[in-house]
Coordinates of N, CA and C and ligand atoms in Angstrom, one line a residue:
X1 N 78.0 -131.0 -47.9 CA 76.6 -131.5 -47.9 C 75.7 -130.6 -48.8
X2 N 74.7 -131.4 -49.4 CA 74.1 -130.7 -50.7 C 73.3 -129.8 -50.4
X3 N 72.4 -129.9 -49.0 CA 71.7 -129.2 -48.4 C 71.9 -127.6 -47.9
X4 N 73.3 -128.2 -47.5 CA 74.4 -127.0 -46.9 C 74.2 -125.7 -48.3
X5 N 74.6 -126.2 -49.4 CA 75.0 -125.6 -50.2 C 74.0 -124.9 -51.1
X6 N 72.8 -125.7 -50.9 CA 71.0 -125.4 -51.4 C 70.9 -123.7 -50.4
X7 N 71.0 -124.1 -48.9 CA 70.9 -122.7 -48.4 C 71.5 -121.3 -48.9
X8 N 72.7 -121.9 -49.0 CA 74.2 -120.9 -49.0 C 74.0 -120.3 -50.6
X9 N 73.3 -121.0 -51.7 CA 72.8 -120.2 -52.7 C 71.7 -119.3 -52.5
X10 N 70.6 -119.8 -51.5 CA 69.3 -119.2 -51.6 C 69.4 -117.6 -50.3
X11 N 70.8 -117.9 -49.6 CA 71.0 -116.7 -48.9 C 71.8 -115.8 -49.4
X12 N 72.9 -116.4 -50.4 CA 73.3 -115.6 -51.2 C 72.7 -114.9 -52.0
X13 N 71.7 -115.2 -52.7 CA 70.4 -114.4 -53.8 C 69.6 -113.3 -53.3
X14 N 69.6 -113.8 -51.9 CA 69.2 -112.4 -51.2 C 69.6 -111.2 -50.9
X15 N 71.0 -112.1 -50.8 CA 72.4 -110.8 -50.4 C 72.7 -109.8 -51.4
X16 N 72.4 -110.7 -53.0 CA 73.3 -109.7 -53.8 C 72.2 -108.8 -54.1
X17 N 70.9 -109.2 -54.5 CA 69.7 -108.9 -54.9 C 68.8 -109.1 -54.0
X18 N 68.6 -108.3 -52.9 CA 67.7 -108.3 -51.7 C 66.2 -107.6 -52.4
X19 N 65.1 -108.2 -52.0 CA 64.0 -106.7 -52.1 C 63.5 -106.3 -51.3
X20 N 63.0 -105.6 -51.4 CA 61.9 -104.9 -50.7 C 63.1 -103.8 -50.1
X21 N 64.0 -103.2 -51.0 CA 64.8 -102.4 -50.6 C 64.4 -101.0 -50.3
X22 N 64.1 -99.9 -49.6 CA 64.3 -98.6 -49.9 C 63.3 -98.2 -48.7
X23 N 62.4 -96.9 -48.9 CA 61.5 -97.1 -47.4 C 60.3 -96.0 -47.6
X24 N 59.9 -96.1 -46.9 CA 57.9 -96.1 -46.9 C 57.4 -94.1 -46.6
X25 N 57.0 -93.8 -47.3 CA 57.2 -91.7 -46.7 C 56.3 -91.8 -45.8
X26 N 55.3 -90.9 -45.5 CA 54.9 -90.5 -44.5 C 53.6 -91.2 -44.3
X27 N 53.8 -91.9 -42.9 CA 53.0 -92.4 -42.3 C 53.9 -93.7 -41.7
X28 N 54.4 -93.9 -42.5 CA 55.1 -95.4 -42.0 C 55.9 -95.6 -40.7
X29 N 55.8 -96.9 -40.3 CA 56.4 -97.4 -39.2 C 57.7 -97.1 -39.1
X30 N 59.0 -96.4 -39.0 CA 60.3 -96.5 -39.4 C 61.1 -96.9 -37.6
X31 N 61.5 -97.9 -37.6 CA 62.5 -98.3 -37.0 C 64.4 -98.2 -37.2
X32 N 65.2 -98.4 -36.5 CA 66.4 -98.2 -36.2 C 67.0 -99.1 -36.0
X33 N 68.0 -100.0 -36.1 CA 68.3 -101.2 -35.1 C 69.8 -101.5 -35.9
X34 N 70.6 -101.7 -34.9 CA 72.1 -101.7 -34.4 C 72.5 -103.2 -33.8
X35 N 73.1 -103.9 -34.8 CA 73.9 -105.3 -34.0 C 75.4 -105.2 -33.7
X36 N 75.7 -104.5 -32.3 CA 77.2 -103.6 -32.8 C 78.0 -105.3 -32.6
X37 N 77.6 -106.4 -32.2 CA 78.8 -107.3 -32.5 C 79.1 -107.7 -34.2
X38 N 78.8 -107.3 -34.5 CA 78.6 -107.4 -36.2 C 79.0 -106.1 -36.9
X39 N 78.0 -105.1 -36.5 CA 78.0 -103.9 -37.1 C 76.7 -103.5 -38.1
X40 N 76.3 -104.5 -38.7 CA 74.8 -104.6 -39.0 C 73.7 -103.4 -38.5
X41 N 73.6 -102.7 -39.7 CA 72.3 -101.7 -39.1 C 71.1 -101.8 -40.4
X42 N 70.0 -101.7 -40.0 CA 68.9 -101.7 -40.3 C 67.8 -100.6 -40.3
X43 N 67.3 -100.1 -41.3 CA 66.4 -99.5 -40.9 C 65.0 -99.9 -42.0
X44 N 64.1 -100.5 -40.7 CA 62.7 -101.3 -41.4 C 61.2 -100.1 -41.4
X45 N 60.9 -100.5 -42.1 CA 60.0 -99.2 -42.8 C 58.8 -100.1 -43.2
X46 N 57.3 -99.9 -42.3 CA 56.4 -100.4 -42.3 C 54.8 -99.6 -42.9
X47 N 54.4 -100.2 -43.8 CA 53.0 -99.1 -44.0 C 51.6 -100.2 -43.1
X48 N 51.1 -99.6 -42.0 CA 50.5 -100.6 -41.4 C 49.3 -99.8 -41.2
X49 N 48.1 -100.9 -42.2 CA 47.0 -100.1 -42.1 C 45.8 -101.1 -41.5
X50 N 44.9 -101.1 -40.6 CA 44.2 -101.5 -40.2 C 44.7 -103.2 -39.7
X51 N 45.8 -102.6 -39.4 CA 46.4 -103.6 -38.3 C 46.8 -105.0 -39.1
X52 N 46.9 -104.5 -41.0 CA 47.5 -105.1 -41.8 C 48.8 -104.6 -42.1
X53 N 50.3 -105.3 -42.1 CA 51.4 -104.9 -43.1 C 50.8 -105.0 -44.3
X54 N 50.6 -103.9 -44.9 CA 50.8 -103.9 -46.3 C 51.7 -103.9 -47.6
X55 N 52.9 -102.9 -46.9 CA 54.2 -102.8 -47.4 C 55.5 -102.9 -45.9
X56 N 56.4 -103.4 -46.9 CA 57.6 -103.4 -46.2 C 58.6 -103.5 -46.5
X57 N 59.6 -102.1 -46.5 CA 60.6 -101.9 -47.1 C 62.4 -101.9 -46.1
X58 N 63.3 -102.1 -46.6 CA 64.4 -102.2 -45.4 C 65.5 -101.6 -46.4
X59 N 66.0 -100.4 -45.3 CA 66.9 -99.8 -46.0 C 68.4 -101.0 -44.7
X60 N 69.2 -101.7 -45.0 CA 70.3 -102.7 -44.2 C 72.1 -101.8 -45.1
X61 N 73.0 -102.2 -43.7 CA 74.4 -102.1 -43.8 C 74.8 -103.1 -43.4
X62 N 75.2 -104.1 -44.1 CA 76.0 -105.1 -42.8 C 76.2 -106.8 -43.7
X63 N 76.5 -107.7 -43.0 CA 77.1 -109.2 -43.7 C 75.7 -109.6 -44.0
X64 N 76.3 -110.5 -44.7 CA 74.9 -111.5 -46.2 C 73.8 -111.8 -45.2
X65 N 74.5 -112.4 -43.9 CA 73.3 -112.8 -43.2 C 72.0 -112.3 -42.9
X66 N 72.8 -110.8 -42.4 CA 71.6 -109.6 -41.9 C 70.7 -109.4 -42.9
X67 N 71.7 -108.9 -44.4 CA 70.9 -108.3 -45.5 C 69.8 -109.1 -46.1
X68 N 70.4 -110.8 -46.0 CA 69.5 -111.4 -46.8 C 67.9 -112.0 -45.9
X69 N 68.7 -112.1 -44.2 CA 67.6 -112.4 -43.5 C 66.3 -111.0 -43.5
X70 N 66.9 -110.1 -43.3 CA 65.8 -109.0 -43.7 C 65.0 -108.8 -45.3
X71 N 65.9 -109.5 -46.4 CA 65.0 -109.5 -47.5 C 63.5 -109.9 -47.6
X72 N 64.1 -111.5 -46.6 CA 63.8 -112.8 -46.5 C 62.2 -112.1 -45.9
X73 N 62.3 -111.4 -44.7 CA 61.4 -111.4 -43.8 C 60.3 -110.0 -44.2
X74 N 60.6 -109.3 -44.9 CA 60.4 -108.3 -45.5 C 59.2 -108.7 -46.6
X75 N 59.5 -110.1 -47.0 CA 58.6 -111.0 -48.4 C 57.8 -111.4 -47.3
X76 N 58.2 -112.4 -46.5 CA 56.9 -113.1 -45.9 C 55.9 -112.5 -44.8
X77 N 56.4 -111.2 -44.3 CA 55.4 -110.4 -43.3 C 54.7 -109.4 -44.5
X78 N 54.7 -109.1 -46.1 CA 53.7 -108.8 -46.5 C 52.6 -109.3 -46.5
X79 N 51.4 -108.6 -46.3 CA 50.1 -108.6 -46.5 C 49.9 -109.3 -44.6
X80 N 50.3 -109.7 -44.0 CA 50.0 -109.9 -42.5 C 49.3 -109.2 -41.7
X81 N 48.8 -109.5 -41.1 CA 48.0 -109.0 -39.6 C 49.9 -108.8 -38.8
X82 N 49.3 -107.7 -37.7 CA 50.1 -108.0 -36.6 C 50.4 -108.8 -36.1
X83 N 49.5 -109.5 -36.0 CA 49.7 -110.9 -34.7 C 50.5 -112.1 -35.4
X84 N 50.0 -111.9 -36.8 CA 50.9 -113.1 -37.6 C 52.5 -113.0 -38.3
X85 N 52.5 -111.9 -37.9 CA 54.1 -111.0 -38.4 C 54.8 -111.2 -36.8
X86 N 54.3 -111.3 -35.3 CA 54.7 -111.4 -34.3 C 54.7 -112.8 -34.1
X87 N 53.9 -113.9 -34.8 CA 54.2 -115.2 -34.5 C 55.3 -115.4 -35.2
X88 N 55.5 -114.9 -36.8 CA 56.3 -115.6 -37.3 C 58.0 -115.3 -36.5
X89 N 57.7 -113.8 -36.4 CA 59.0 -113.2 -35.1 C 59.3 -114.6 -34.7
X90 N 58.3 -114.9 -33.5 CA 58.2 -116.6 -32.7 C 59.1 -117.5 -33.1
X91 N 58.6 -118.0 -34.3 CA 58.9 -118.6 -35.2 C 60.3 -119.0 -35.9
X92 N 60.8 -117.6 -35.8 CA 61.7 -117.5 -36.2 C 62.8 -117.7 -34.9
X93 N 62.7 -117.0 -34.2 CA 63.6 -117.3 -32.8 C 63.4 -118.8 -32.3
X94 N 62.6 -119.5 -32.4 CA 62.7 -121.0 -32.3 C 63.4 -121.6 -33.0
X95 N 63.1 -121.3 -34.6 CA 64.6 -121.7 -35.8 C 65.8 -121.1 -35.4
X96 N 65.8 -120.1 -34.9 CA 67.6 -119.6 -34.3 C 67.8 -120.6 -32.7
X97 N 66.9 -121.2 -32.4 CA 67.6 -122.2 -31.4 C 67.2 -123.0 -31.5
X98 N 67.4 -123.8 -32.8 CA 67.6 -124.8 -33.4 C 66.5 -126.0 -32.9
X99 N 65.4 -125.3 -32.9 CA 63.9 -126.2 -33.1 C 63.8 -126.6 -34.5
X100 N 62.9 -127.3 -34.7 CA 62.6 -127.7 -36.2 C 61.3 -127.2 -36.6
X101 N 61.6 -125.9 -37.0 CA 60.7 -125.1 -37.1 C 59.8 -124.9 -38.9
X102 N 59.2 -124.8 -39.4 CA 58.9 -125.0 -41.0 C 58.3 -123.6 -41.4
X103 N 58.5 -122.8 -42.5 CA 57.7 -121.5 -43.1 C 57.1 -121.8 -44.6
X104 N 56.0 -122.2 -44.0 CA 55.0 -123.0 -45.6 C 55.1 -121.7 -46.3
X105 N 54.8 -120.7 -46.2 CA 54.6 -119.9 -47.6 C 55.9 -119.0 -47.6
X106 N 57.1 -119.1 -46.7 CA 57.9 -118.1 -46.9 C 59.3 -118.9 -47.1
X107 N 59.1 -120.1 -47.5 CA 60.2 -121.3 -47.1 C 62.1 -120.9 -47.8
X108 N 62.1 -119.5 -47.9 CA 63.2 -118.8 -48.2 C 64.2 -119.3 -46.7
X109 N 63.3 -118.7 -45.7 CA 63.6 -118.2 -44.1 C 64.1 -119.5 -43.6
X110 N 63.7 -120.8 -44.0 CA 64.2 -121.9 -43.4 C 65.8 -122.1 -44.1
X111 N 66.7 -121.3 -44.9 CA 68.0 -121.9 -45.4 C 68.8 -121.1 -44.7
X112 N 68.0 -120.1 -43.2 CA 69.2 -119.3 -42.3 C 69.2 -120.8 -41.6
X113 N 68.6 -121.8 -41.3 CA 68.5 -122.6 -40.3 C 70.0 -122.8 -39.7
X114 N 71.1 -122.6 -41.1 CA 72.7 -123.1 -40.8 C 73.1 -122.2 -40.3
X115 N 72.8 -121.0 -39.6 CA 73.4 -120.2 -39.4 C 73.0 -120.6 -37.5
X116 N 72.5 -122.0 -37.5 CA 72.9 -121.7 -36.0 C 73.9 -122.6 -35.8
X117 N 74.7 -123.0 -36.5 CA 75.8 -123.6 -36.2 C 76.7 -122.5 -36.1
X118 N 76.4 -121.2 -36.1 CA 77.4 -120.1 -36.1 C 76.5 -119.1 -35.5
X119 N 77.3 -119.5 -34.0 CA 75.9 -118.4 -32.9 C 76.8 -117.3 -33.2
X120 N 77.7 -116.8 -33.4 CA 77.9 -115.4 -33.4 C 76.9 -114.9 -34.1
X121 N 76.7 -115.5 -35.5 CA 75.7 -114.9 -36.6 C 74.4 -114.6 -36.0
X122 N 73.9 -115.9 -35.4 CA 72.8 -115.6 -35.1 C 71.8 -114.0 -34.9
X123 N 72.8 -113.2 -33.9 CA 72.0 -111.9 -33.9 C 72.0 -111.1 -35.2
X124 N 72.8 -111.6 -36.2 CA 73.0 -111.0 -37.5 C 71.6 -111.5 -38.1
X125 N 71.3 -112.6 -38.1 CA 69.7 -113.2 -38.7 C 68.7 -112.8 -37.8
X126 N 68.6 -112.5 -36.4 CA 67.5 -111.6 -35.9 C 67.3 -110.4 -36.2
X127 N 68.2 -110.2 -36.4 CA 68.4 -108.3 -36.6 C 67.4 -107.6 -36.7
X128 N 66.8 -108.2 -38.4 CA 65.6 -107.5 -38.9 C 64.5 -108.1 -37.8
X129 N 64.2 -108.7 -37.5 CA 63.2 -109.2 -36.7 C 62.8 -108.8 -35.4
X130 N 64.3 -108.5 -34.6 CA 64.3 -107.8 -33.6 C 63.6 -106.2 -34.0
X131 N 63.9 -105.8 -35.3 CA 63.2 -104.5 -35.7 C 62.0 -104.1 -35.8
X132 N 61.4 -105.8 -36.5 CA 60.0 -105.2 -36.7 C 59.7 -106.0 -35.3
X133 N 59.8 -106.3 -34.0 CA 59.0 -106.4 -33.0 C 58.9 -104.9 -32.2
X134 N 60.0 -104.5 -32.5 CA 60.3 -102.8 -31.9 C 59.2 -102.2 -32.5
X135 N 59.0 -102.4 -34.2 CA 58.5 -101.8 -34.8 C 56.8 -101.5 -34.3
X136 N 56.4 -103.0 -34.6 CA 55.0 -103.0 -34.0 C 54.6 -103.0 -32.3
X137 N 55.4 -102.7 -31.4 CA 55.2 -102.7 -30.3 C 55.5 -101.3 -29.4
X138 N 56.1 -100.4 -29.9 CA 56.7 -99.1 -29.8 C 55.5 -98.4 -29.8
X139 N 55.1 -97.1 -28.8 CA 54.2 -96.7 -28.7 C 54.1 -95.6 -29.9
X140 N 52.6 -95.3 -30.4 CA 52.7 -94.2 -31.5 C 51.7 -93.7 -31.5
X141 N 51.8 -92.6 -32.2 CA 50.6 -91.6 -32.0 C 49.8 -91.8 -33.3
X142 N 48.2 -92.2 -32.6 CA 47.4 -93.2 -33.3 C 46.7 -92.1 -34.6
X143 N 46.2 -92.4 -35.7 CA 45.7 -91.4 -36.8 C 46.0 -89.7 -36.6
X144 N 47.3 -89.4 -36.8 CA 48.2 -88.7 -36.2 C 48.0 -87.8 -37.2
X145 N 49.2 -86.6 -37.3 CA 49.1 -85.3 -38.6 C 49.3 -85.4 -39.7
X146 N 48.8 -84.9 -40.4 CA 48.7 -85.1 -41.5 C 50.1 -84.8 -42.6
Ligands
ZN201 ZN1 76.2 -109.6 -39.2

């Protein structure tokens, strides 16, 4: 199917050539995150200033899915508010169970859609996402040391 195959290039482009690779020095958000059915690790790196993502960088180990879904999500939570980086989270977990979900400005994120015909993957495509909810909801110590 031609669709099938439209995805499977646009996740592969991510895989080989991911951005927003590498991570954020001091001040940033840095999260951890482990999909041991996979093996997939993550580490998402947030510069969040006045409760805007401004930057977002992902240092990922693991299959095309993880790597490229974190590229993926990494593009479209720049410049966000909190609340709209936690909807698209939403957003996204309703496209992993197979709602008909749409991402007008990030429309990379809709060619994981086939990855829920392969629920194993699925936690492989939350991964990053599961990260940055950790990320922004994890307690921190507010205008902290310098
Ligand atoms: Zn994986």
């Amino acid at each position: 199917m031609q669709l099938d195959q439209l995805y499977r290039t646009v996740i592969m482009d991510h895989y080989k050539r991911p951005h927003n690779v590498g991570e954020l020095g001091d001040g940033a958000w840095n999260v951890h995150m482990h999909n041991p059915t996979c093996g997939d690790r993550i580490v998402l790196s947030l510069d969040v200033r006045d409760g805007v993502v401004e930057r977002a960088k992902f240092r990922g180990e693991g299959c095309s899915i993880s790597i490229a879904s974190a590229s993926m999500m990494t593009d479209a939570i720049r410049g966000c508010s909190i609340d709209d980086a936690l909807g698209l989270a939403e957003r996204f977990s309703a496209l992993m169970q197979g709602e008909d979900v749409s991402f007008e400005t990030a429309e990379d994120i809709e060619a994981l859609r086939g990855v829920t015909q392969f629920p194993a993957r699925i936690k492989c495509a939350m991964l990053p996402w599961s990260a940055l909810k950790k990320a922004v909801t994890q307690p921190r110590e507010e205008g902290g040391a310098s």
